[in-house]
PDB file of C-alpha atoms and ligand atoms in Angstrom:
ATOM      1  CA  MET Q   1     151.863 106.236  69.126  1.00  0.00           C
ATOM      2  CA  PRO Q   2     148.726 108.214  68.372  1.00  0.00           C
ATOM      3  CA  THR Q   3     147.898 110.989  70.825  1.00  0.00           C
ATOM      4  CA  LEU Q   4     144.379 111.333  72.100  1.00  0.00           C
ATOM      5  CA  GLU Q   5     142.114 113.964  70.515  1.00  0.00           C
ATOM      6  CA  SER Q   6     140.596 116.427  73.098  1.00  0.00           C
ATOM      7  CA  GLN Q   7     137.295 114.946  72.460  1.00  0.00           C
ATOM      8  CA  GLU Q   8     138.303 111.538  73.431  1.00  0.00           C
ATOM      9  CA  VAL Q   9     139.781 112.857  76.590  1.00  0.00           C
ATOM     10  CA  ALA Q  10     136.718 114.549  77.462  1.00  0.00           C
ATOM     11  CA  LEU Q  11     134.831 111.347  76.974  1.00  0.00           C
ATOM     12  CA  LEU Q  12     137.178 109.462  79.151  1.00  0.00           C
ATOM     13  CA  ASP Q  13     136.557 112.024  81.743  1.00  0.00           C
ATOM     14  CA  ARG Q  14     132.844 111.419  81.531  1.00  0.00           C
ATOM     15  CA  LEU Q  15     133.040 107.729  81.590  1.00  0.00           C
ATOM     16  CA  ASP Q  16     134.817 107.664  84.876  1.00  0.00           C
ATOM     17  CA  GLY Q  17     132.373 110.385  86.059  1.00  0.00           C
ATOM     18  CA  SER Q  18     134.798 112.696  87.590  1.00  0.00           C
ATOM     19  CA  ASN Q  19     134.317 115.391  85.045  1.00  0.00           C
ATOM     20  CA  ALA Q  20     130.566 115.245  84.521  1.00  0.00           C
ATOM     21  CA  GLU Q  21     129.060 118.742  84.628  1.00  0.00           C
ATOM     22  CA  LEU Q  22     127.279 119.489  87.815  1.00  0.00           C
ATOM     23  CA  PRO Q  23     123.716 121.012  87.524  1.00  0.00           C
ATOM     24  CA  ASP Q  24     122.527 124.268  89.375  1.00  0.00           C
ATOM     25  CA  PHE Q  25     121.169 122.639  92.496  1.00  0.00           C
ATOM     26  CA  THR Q  26     119.491 126.040  93.443  1.00  0.00           C
ATOM     27  CA  SER Q  27     117.544 126.509  90.134  1.00  0.00           C
ATOM     28  CA  GLU Q  28     113.760 126.147  90.142  1.00  0.00           C
ATOM     29  CA  VAL Q  29     113.875 123.532  87.408  1.00  0.00           C
ATOM     30  CA  TYR Q  30     116.174 121.523  89.446  1.00  0.00           C
ATOM     31  CA  LYS Q  31     114.107 121.645  92.506  1.00  0.00           C
ATOM     32  CA  ASP Q  32     110.930 120.839  90.626  1.00  0.00           C
ATOM     33  CA  ALA Q  33     112.545 117.736  89.075  1.00  0.00           C
ATOM     34  CA  TYR Q  34     113.933 116.851  92.591  1.00  0.00           C
ATOM     35  CA  SER Q  35     110.695 117.024  94.322  1.00  0.00           C
ATOM     36  CA  ARG Q  36     109.727 113.921  92.368  1.00  0.00           C
ATOM     37  CA  ILE Q  37     112.911 112.062  92.404  1.00  0.00           C
ATOM     38  CA  ASN Q  38     113.388 112.657  96.079  1.00  0.00           C
ATOM     39  CA  ALA Q  39     109.854 111.439  96.737  1.00  0.00           C
ATOM     40  CA  ILE Q  40     110.441 108.311  94.567  1.00  0.00           C
ATOM     41  CA  VAL Q  41     113.536 107.396  96.555  1.00  0.00           C
ATOM     42  CA  ILE Q  42     111.867 108.055  99.858  1.00  0.00           C
ATOM     43  CA  GLU Q  43     108.808 105.929  99.030  1.00  0.00           C
ATOM     44  CA  GLY Q  44     111.016 103.331  97.578  1.00  0.00           C
ATOM     45  CA  GLU Q  45     112.971 103.012 100.770  1.00  0.00           C
ATOM     46  CA  GLN Q  46     109.878 102.892 102.920  1.00  0.00           C
ATOM     47  CA  GLU Q  47     108.331 100.294 100.621  1.00  0.00           C
ATOM     48  CA  ALA Q  48     111.595  98.353 100.729  1.00  0.00           C
ATOM     49  CA  HIS Q  49     111.419  98.345 104.613  1.00  0.00           C
ATOM     50  CA  ASP Q  50     107.703  97.139 104.449  1.00  0.00           C
ATOM     51  CA  ASN Q  51     108.579  94.333 101.963  1.00  0.00           C
ATOM     52  CA  TYR Q  52     111.423  92.988 103.992  1.00  0.00           C
ATOM     53  CA  MET Q  53     109.215  92.920 107.073  1.00  0.00           C
ATOM     54  CA  SER Q  54     106.457  91.019 104.971  1.00  0.00           C
ATOM     55  CA  ILE Q  55     109.104  88.546 103.769  1.00  0.00           C
ATOM     56  CA  GLY Q  56     110.114  88.091 107.446  1.00  0.00           C
ATOM     57  CA  THR Q  57     106.559  86.918 108.159  1.00  0.00           C
ATOM     58  CA  MET Q  58     106.849  84.060 105.626  1.00  0.00           C
ATOM     59  CA  LEU Q  59     110.309  83.068 106.781  1.00  0.00           C
ATOM     60  CA  PRO Q  60     110.322  83.060 110.627  1.00  0.00           C
ATOM     61  CA  GLU Q  61     113.997  81.697 110.834  1.00  0.00           C
ATOM     62  CA  GLU Q  62     115.148  84.747 108.734  1.00  0.00           C
ATOM     63  CA  ALA Q  63     112.938  87.212 110.553  1.00  0.00           C
ATOM     64  CA  GLU Q  64     115.754  88.764 112.532  1.00  0.00           C
ATOM     65  CA  GLU Q  65     118.004  89.150 109.697  1.00  0.00           C
ATOM     66  CA  LEU Q  66     115.222  90.689 107.571  1.00  0.00           C
ATOM     67  CA  LYS Q  67     114.378  93.092 110.347  1.00  0.00           C
ATOM     68  CA  LYS Q  68     117.925  94.336 110.136  1.00  0.00           C
ATOM     69  CA  LEU Q  69     117.508  94.902 106.367  1.00  0.00           C
ATOM     70  CA  GLY Q  70     114.339  96.773 107.159  1.00  0.00           C
ATOM     71  CA  ARG Q  71     115.966  98.933 109.561  1.00  0.00           C
ATOM     72  CA  MET Q  72     118.687  99.915 107.072  1.00  0.00           C
ATOM     73  CA  GLU Q  73     115.986 100.940 104.611  1.00  0.00           C
ATOM     74  CA  LEU Q  74     114.409 103.266 107.222  1.00  0.00           C
ATOM     75  CA  LYS Q  75     117.870 104.796 107.769  1.00  0.00           C
ATOM     76  CA  HIS Q  76     118.163 105.451 104.039  1.00  0.00           C
ATOM     77  CA  MET Q  77     114.665 106.895 103.935  1.00  0.00           C
ATOM     78  CA  ARG Q  78     115.747 109.375 106.638  1.00  0.00           C
ATOM     79  CA  GLY Q  79     118.991 110.123 104.782  1.00  0.00           C
ATOM     80  CA  PHE Q  80     117.124 110.868 101.603  1.00  0.00           C
ATOM     81  CA  THR Q  81     114.552 112.939 103.403  1.00  0.00           C
ATOM     82  CA  ALA Q  82     117.545 115.063 104.694  1.00  0.00           C
ATOM     83  CA  CYS Q  83     118.606 115.578 101.075  1.00  0.00           C
ATOM     84  CA  GLY Q  84     115.505 117.031 100.054  1.00  0.00           C
ATOM     85  CA  LYS Q  85     115.365 119.344 103.191  1.00  0.00           C
ATOM     86  CA  ASN Q  86     119.017 120.378 102.458  1.00  0.00           C
ATOM     87  CA  LEU Q  87     117.878 121.680  99.019  1.00  0.00           C
ATOM     88  CA  GLY Q  88     114.674 123.237 100.376  1.00  0.00           C
ATOM     89  CA  VAL Q  89     112.596 120.842  98.362  1.00  0.00           C
ATOM     90  CA  ALA Q  90     109.332 119.184  99.438  1.00  0.00           C
ATOM     91  CA  PRO Q  91     109.022 115.679  98.203  1.00  0.00           C
ATOM     92  CA  ASP Q  92     105.949 115.011  95.999  1.00  0.00           C
ATOM     93  CA  MET Q  93     104.788 111.910  97.971  1.00  0.00           C
ATOM     94  CA  PRO Q  94     101.435 111.223  96.072  1.00  0.00           C
ATOM     95  CA  PHE Q  95     103.411 111.186  92.742  1.00  0.00           C
ATOM     96  CA  ALA Q  96     105.791 108.550  94.257  1.00  0.00           C
ATOM     97  CA  LYS Q  97     103.043 106.387  95.615  1.00  0.00           C
ATOM     98  CA  GLU Q  98     101.266 106.247  92.198  1.00  0.00           C
ATOM     99  CA  PHE Q  99     104.880 105.597  90.651  1.00  0.00           C
ATOM    100  CA  PHE Q 100     105.331 102.449  92.773  1.00  0.00           C
ATOM    101  CA  ALA Q 101     101.636 101.384  92.695  1.00  0.00           C
ATOM    102  CA  PRO Q 102     101.829  98.650  89.912  1.00  0.00           C
ATOM    103  CA  LEU Q 103     105.061  97.029  91.483  1.00  0.00           C
ATOM    104  CA  HIS Q 104     103.625  97.356  94.875  1.00  0.00           C
ATOM    105  CA  GLY Q 105     100.341  95.614  93.891  1.00  0.00           C
ATOM    106  CA  ASN Q 106     102.331  92.724  92.373  1.00  0.00           C
ATOM    107  CA  PHE Q 107     104.379  92.443  95.625  1.00  0.00           C
ATOM    108  CA  GLN Q 108     101.180  92.375  97.598  1.00  0.00           C
ATOM    109  CA  LYS Q 109      99.555  89.778  95.382  1.00  0.00           C
ATOM    110  CA  ALA Q 110     102.633  87.512  95.526  1.00  0.00           C
ATOM    111  CA  MET Q 111     102.664  87.818  99.341  1.00  0.00           C
ATOM    112  CA  ALA Q 112      98.806  86.908  99.525  1.00  0.00           C
ATOM    113  CA  GLU Q 113      99.609  83.818  97.396  1.00  0.00           C
ATOM    114  CA  GLY Q 114     102.554  82.789  99.423  1.00  0.00           C
ATOM    115  CA  LYS Q 115     104.990  83.277  96.290  1.00  0.00           C
ATOM    116  CA  LEU Q 116     108.201  83.845  98.248  1.00  0.00           C
ATOM    117  CA  THR Q 117     110.302  83.581  95.112  1.00  0.00           C
ATOM    118  CA  THR Q 118     108.321  86.334  93.402  1.00  0.00           C
ATOM    119  CA  CYS Q 119     108.670  88.608  96.571  1.00  0.00           C
ATOM    120  CA  PHE Q 120     112.401  88.068  96.488  1.00  0.00           C
ATOM    121  CA  LEU Q 121     112.726  88.924  92.846  1.00  0.00           C
ATOM    122  CA  ILE Q 122     110.685  91.967  93.019  1.00  0.00           C
ATOM    123  CA  GLN Q 123     112.226  93.526  96.289  1.00  0.00           C
ATOM    124  CA  ALA Q 124     115.788  92.021  96.554  1.00  0.00           C
ATOM    125  CA  ILE Q 125     116.726  91.733  92.837  1.00  0.00           C
ATOM    126  CA  LEU Q 126     114.660  94.164  90.691  1.00  0.00           C
ATOM    127  CA  ILE Q 127     114.201  97.056  93.163  1.00  0.00           C
ATOM    128  CA  GLU Q 128     117.562  96.750  94.754  1.00  0.00           C
ATOM    129  CA  ALA Q 129     119.356  96.578  91.243  1.00  0.00           C
ATOM    130  CA  PHE Q 130     117.288  99.666  90.179  1.00  0.00           C
ATOM    131  CA  ALA Q 131     118.261 101.533  93.324  1.00  0.00           C
ATOM    132  CA  ILE Q 132     121.996 100.493  92.979  1.00  0.00           C
ATOM    133  CA  SER Q 133     121.955 101.762  89.333  1.00  0.00           C
ATOM    134  CA  ALA Q 134     120.239 105.013  90.103  1.00  0.00           C
ATOM    135  CA  TYR Q 135     122.386 105.754  93.178  1.00  0.00           C
ATOM    136  CA  HIS Q 136     125.612 105.084  91.151  1.00  0.00           C
ATOM    137  CA  VAL Q 137     124.705 107.424  88.446  1.00  0.00           C
ATOM    138  CA  TYR Q 138     123.304 110.006  90.934  1.00  0.00           C
ATOM    139  CA  ILE Q 139     126.455 110.062  93.088  1.00  0.00           C
ATOM    140  CA  ARG Q 140     128.418 111.436  89.972  1.00  0.00           C
ATOM    141  CA  VAL Q 141     126.218 114.588  89.734  1.00  0.00           C
ATOM    142  CA  ALA Q 142     124.833 115.092  93.338  1.00  0.00           C
ATOM    143  CA  ASP Q 143     125.365 118.049  95.633  1.00  0.00           C
ATOM    144  CA  PRO Q 144     128.001 117.348  98.167  1.00  0.00           C
ATOM    145  CA  PHE Q 145     125.682 116.573 101.031  1.00  0.00           C
ATOM    146  CA  ALA Q 146     123.607 114.158  99.211  1.00  0.00           C
ATOM    147  CA  LYS Q 147     126.692 112.510  97.686  1.00  0.00           C
ATOM    148  CA  LYS Q 148     127.981 111.550 100.827  1.00  0.00           C
ATOM    149  CA  ILE Q 149     124.755 110.146 101.948  1.00  0.00           C
ATOM    150  CA  THR Q 150     124.067 108.194  98.872  1.00  0.00           C
ATOM    151  CA  GLU Q 151     127.615 106.709  98.842  1.00  0.00           C
ATOM    152  CA  GLY Q 152     126.739 105.154 102.232  1.00  0.00           C
ATOM    153  CA  VAL Q 153     123.431 103.903 101.077  1.00  0.00           C
ATOM    154  CA  VAL Q 154     124.639 102.213  97.907  1.00  0.00           C
ATOM    155  CA  GLN Q 155     126.990 100.030  99.999  1.00  0.00           C
ATOM    156  CA  ASP Q 156     123.984  98.779 102.067  1.00  0.00           C
ATOM    157  CA  GLU Q 157     121.914  98.051  98.828  1.00  0.00           C
ATOM    158  CA  TYR Q 158     124.571  95.652  97.659  1.00  0.00           C
ATOM    159  CA  LEU Q 159     124.082  93.554 101.053  1.00  0.00           C
ATOM    160  CA  HIS Q 160     120.279  93.618 100.085  1.00  0.00           C
ATOM    161  CA  LEU Q 161     120.930  92.378  96.633  1.00  0.00           C
ATOM    162  CA  ASN Q 162     123.367  89.758  97.953  1.00  0.00           C
ATOM    163  CA  TYR Q 163     120.853  88.443 100.421  1.00  0.00           C
ATOM    164  CA  GLY Q 164     118.131  87.923  97.829  1.00  0.00           C
ATOM    165  CA  GLN Q 165     120.754  86.200  95.514  1.00  0.00           C
ATOM    166  CA  GLU Q 166     121.764  83.949  98.282  1.00  0.00           C
ATOM    167  CA  TRP Q 167     118.062  82.793  98.942  1.00  0.00           C
ATOM    168  CA  LEU Q 168     117.191  82.416  95.299  1.00  0.00           C
ATOM    169  CA  LYS Q 169     120.474  80.383  94.739  1.00  0.00           C
ATOM    170  CA  ALA Q 170     119.805  78.061  97.526  1.00  0.00           C
ATOM    171  CA  ASN Q 171     116.251  77.396  96.265  1.00  0.00           C
ATOM    172  CA  LEU Q 172     116.913  77.612  92.670  1.00  0.00           C
ATOM    173  CA  ALA Q 173     115.785  74.028  91.780  1.00  0.00           C
ATOM    174  CA  THR Q 174     112.334  74.626  93.028  1.00  0.00           C
ATOM    175  CA  ALA Q 175     112.097  78.222  92.394  1.00  0.00           C
ATOM    176  CA  LYS Q 176     113.357  78.555  88.843  1.00  0.00           C
ATOM    177  CA  GLU Q 177     109.863  78.322  86.963  1.00  0.00           C
ATOM    178  CA  GLU Q 178     108.433  80.937  89.312  1.00  0.00           C
ATOM    179  CA  LEU Q 179     111.425  83.235  88.964  1.00  0.00           C
ATOM    180  CA  ILE Q 180     111.203  83.316  85.146  1.00  0.00           C
ATOM    181  CA  ALA Q 181     107.381  83.922  85.204  1.00  0.00           C
ATOM    182  CA  ALA Q 182     107.642  86.685  87.728  1.00  0.00           C
ATOM    183  CA  ASN Q 183     110.457  88.378  85.871  1.00  0.00           C
ATOM    184  CA  LYS Q 184     108.410  88.306  82.772  1.00  0.00           C
ATOM    185  CA  VAL Q 185     105.662  90.232  84.507  1.00  0.00           C
ATOM    186  CA  ASN Q 186     107.863  92.710  86.638  1.00  0.00           C
ATOM    187  CA  LEU Q 187     110.900  93.435  84.545  1.00  0.00           C
ATOM    188  CA  PRO Q 188     108.617  95.403  82.111  1.00  0.00           C
ATOM    189  CA  LEU Q 189     107.516  97.541  85.035  1.00  0.00           C
ATOM    190  CA  ILE Q 190     110.931  98.443  86.017  1.00  0.00           C
ATOM    191  CA  ARG Q 191     111.562  99.482  82.368  1.00  0.00           C
ATOM    192  CA  SER Q 192     108.398 101.631  82.486  1.00  0.00           C
ATOM    193  CA  MET Q 193     109.360 103.170  85.702  1.00  0.00           C
ATOM    194  CA  LEU Q 194     112.701 104.137  84.211  1.00  0.00           C
ATOM    195  CA  ASP Q 195     110.870 105.690  81.240  1.00  0.00           C
ATOM    196  CA  GLN Q 196     108.633 107.726  83.584  1.00  0.00           C
ATOM    197  CA  VAL Q 197     111.661 108.936  85.546  1.00  0.00           C
ATOM    198  CA  ALA Q 198     113.995 109.742  82.624  1.00  0.00           C
ATOM    199  CA  ASN Q 199     112.997 113.403  82.011  1.00  0.00           C
ATOM    200  CA  ASP Q 200     113.316 114.512  85.580  1.00  0.00           C
ATOM    201  CA  ALA Q 201     116.403 112.520  85.914  1.00  0.00           C
ATOM    202  CA  SER Q 202     117.991 114.275  83.027  1.00  0.00           C
ATOM    203  CA  VAL Q 203     117.300 117.604  84.646  1.00  0.00           C
ATOM    204  CA  LEU Q 204     119.659 116.247  87.402  1.00  0.00           C
ATOM    205  CA  HIS Q 205     122.108 115.472  84.844  1.00  0.00           C
ATOM    206  CA  MET Q 206     121.619 111.787  85.104  1.00  0.00           C
ATOM    207  CA  ASP Q 207     121.673 110.170  81.638  1.00  0.00           C
ATOM    208  CA  ARG Q 208     118.889 107.699  80.723  1.00  0.00           C
ATOM    209  CA  GLU Q 209     121.246 105.278  78.696  1.00  0.00           C
ATOM    210  CA  GLU Q 210     123.672 105.396  81.671  1.00  0.00           C
ATOM    211  CA  LEU Q 211     120.794 104.342  84.145  1.00  0.00           C
ATOM    212  CA  MET Q 212     119.830 101.520  81.822  1.00  0.00           C
ATOM    213  CA  GLU Q 213     123.389 100.261  81.442  1.00  0.00           C
ATOM    214  CA  GLU Q 214     124.156 100.391  85.191  1.00  0.00           C
ATOM    215  CA  PHE Q 215     120.704  98.548  85.728  1.00  0.00           C
ATOM    216  CA  MET Q 216     121.432  95.809  83.244  1.00  0.00           C
ATOM    217  CA  ILE Q 217     124.873  95.199  84.777  1.00  0.00           C
ATOM    218  CA  ALA Q 218     123.525  94.800  88.349  1.00  0.00           C
ATOM    219  CA  TYR Q 219     120.670  92.735  87.096  1.00  0.00           C
ATOM    220  CA  GLN Q 220     122.620  90.383  84.846  1.00  0.00           C
ATOM    221  CA  ASP Q 221     125.306  89.992  87.407  1.00  0.00           C
ATOM    222  CA  SER Q 222     122.925  88.937  90.048  1.00  0.00           C
ATOM    223  CA  LEU Q 223     121.330  86.482  87.854  1.00  0.00           C
ATOM    224  CA  THR Q 224     124.576  84.879  87.082  1.00  0.00           C
ATOM    225  CA  GLU Q 225     125.248  84.680  90.828  1.00  0.00           C
ATOM    226  CA  ILE Q 226     121.904  82.982  91.380  1.00  0.00           C
ATOM    227  CA  GLY Q 227     122.982  80.276  88.965  1.00  0.00           C
ATOM    228  CA  LEU Q 228     121.280  80.954  85.718  1.00  0.00           C
ATOM    229  CA  ASP Q 229     123.248  80.449  82.490  1.00  0.00           C
ATOM    230  CA  ASN Q 230     123.850  82.949  79.684  1.00  0.00           C
ATOM    231  CA  ARG Q 231     120.967  81.812  77.580  1.00  0.00           C
ATOM    232  CA  GLU Q 232     118.453  81.870  80.457  1.00  0.00           C
ATOM    233  CA  ILE Q 233     119.737  85.367  81.351  1.00  0.00           C
ATOM    234  CA  ALA Q 234     119.432  86.629  77.886  1.00  0.00           C
ATOM    235  CA  ARG Q 235     115.735  85.407  77.689  1.00  0.00           C
ATOM    236  CA  MET Q 236     115.054  86.959  81.003  1.00  0.00           C
ATOM    237  CA  ALA Q 237     116.586  90.418  80.014  1.00  0.00           C
ATOM    238  CA  LEU Q 238     114.570  90.437  76.780  1.00  0.00           C
ATOM    239  CA  ALA Q 239     111.299  90.892  78.799  1.00  0.00           C
ATOM    240  CA  ALA Q 240     112.648  94.552  79.199  1.00  0.00           C
ATOM    241  CA  VAL Q 241     112.530  95.167  75.480  1.00  0.00           C
ATOM    242  CA  VAL Q 242     109.451  93.196  74.162  1.00  0.00           C
TER     243      VAL Q 242
HETATM  244  C1  PL3 L 301     115.874  99.925  98.093  1.00  0.00           C
HETATM  245  O1  PL3 L 301     116.699  99.786  99.012  1.00  0.00           O
HETATM  246  C2  PL3 L 301     115.486 101.271  97.700  1.00  0.00           C
HETATM  247  C3  PL3 L 301     114.552 101.396  96.657  1.00  0.00           C
HETATM  248  C4  PL3 L 301     114.506 102.771  95.996  1.00  0.00           C
HETATM  249  C5  PL3 L 301     114.347 102.741  94.509  1.00  0.00           C
HETATM  250  C6  PL3 L 301     114.635 104.079  93.966  1.00  0.00           C
HETATM  251  C7  PL3 L 301     114.793 104.028  92.405  1.00  0.00           C
HETATM  252  C8  PL3 L 301     115.074 105.489  91.983  1.00  0.00           C
HETATM  253  C9  PL3 L 301     115.045 105.673  90.617  1.00  0.00           C
HETATM  254  C10 PL3 L 301     115.211 107.319  90.254  1.00  0.00           C
HETATM  255  C11 PL3 L 301     116.387 107.975  90.196  1.00  0.00           C
HETATM  256  C12 PL3 L 301     117.015 108.354  91.647  1.00  0.00           C
HETATM  257  C13 PL3 L 301     118.159 109.146  91.651  1.00  0.00           C
HETATM  258  C14 PL3 L 301     118.586 109.309  93.190  1.00  0.00           C
HETATM  259  C15 PL3 L 301     118.266 110.564  93.774  1.00  0.00           C
HETATM  260  C16 PL3 L 301     118.233 110.735  95.261  1.00  0.00           C
HETATM  261 FE1  FE2 L 302     117.678 101.204 100.589  1.00  0.00          FE
HETATM  262 FE1  FE2 L 303     117.821  98.110  99.918  1.00  0.00          FE
END
């Protein structure tokens, strides 16, 4: 039986994340990158709250449930605010607002047009899958305080993704066309958000390829769950590359 070369052992360690090298959380370069990443997460959680409340106004029978999700998002926001404080970092909120502006604009437009399917896709699938992928990768390289908070948050994000999946699944017959069209417009925005954050993320020792991989897993799994077939999912995913 062949023995593992030491390099392969190192690779195995990294894949499971347990041996990824931790950054220096006190360095200026770390804090500078963190001021933007932390702001993105705080803004993202705030907007997630607002988006679930908005969806609730269009779905009165689900309003209570959606309020619950919204409250969880505010709790996440407070948790991540504490993470920045703990490191002595002030979040760059204007940067984060600009970062979310295109997606935010599309959500607002869909709301105004009563396009519930588009709203669900943007918030409960794309944004939640983006959050889940980022939080998974971050947990492996976070400071101990932030790691604990993020571990709690990521569990909730699965509930949110699930909630969106269930709604889209139940409404797929009438929603499919809009779902595919909305994906074509909004998946490229997620891709470009990932590109914009990649440099700062790498300072936090978060790898870009790993982020993409985690995102594609969460995204494709959720489309499967909604009831799309492999060919439809492949077509939808291609919107990220073309
Ligand atoms: C929905 O519940 C939350 C929406 C937040 C989206 C955040 C995406 C974050 C991408 C940048 C990498 C962050 C790493 C985590 C650092 C605290
Ligand atoms: Fe959240
Ligand atoms: Fe969420």
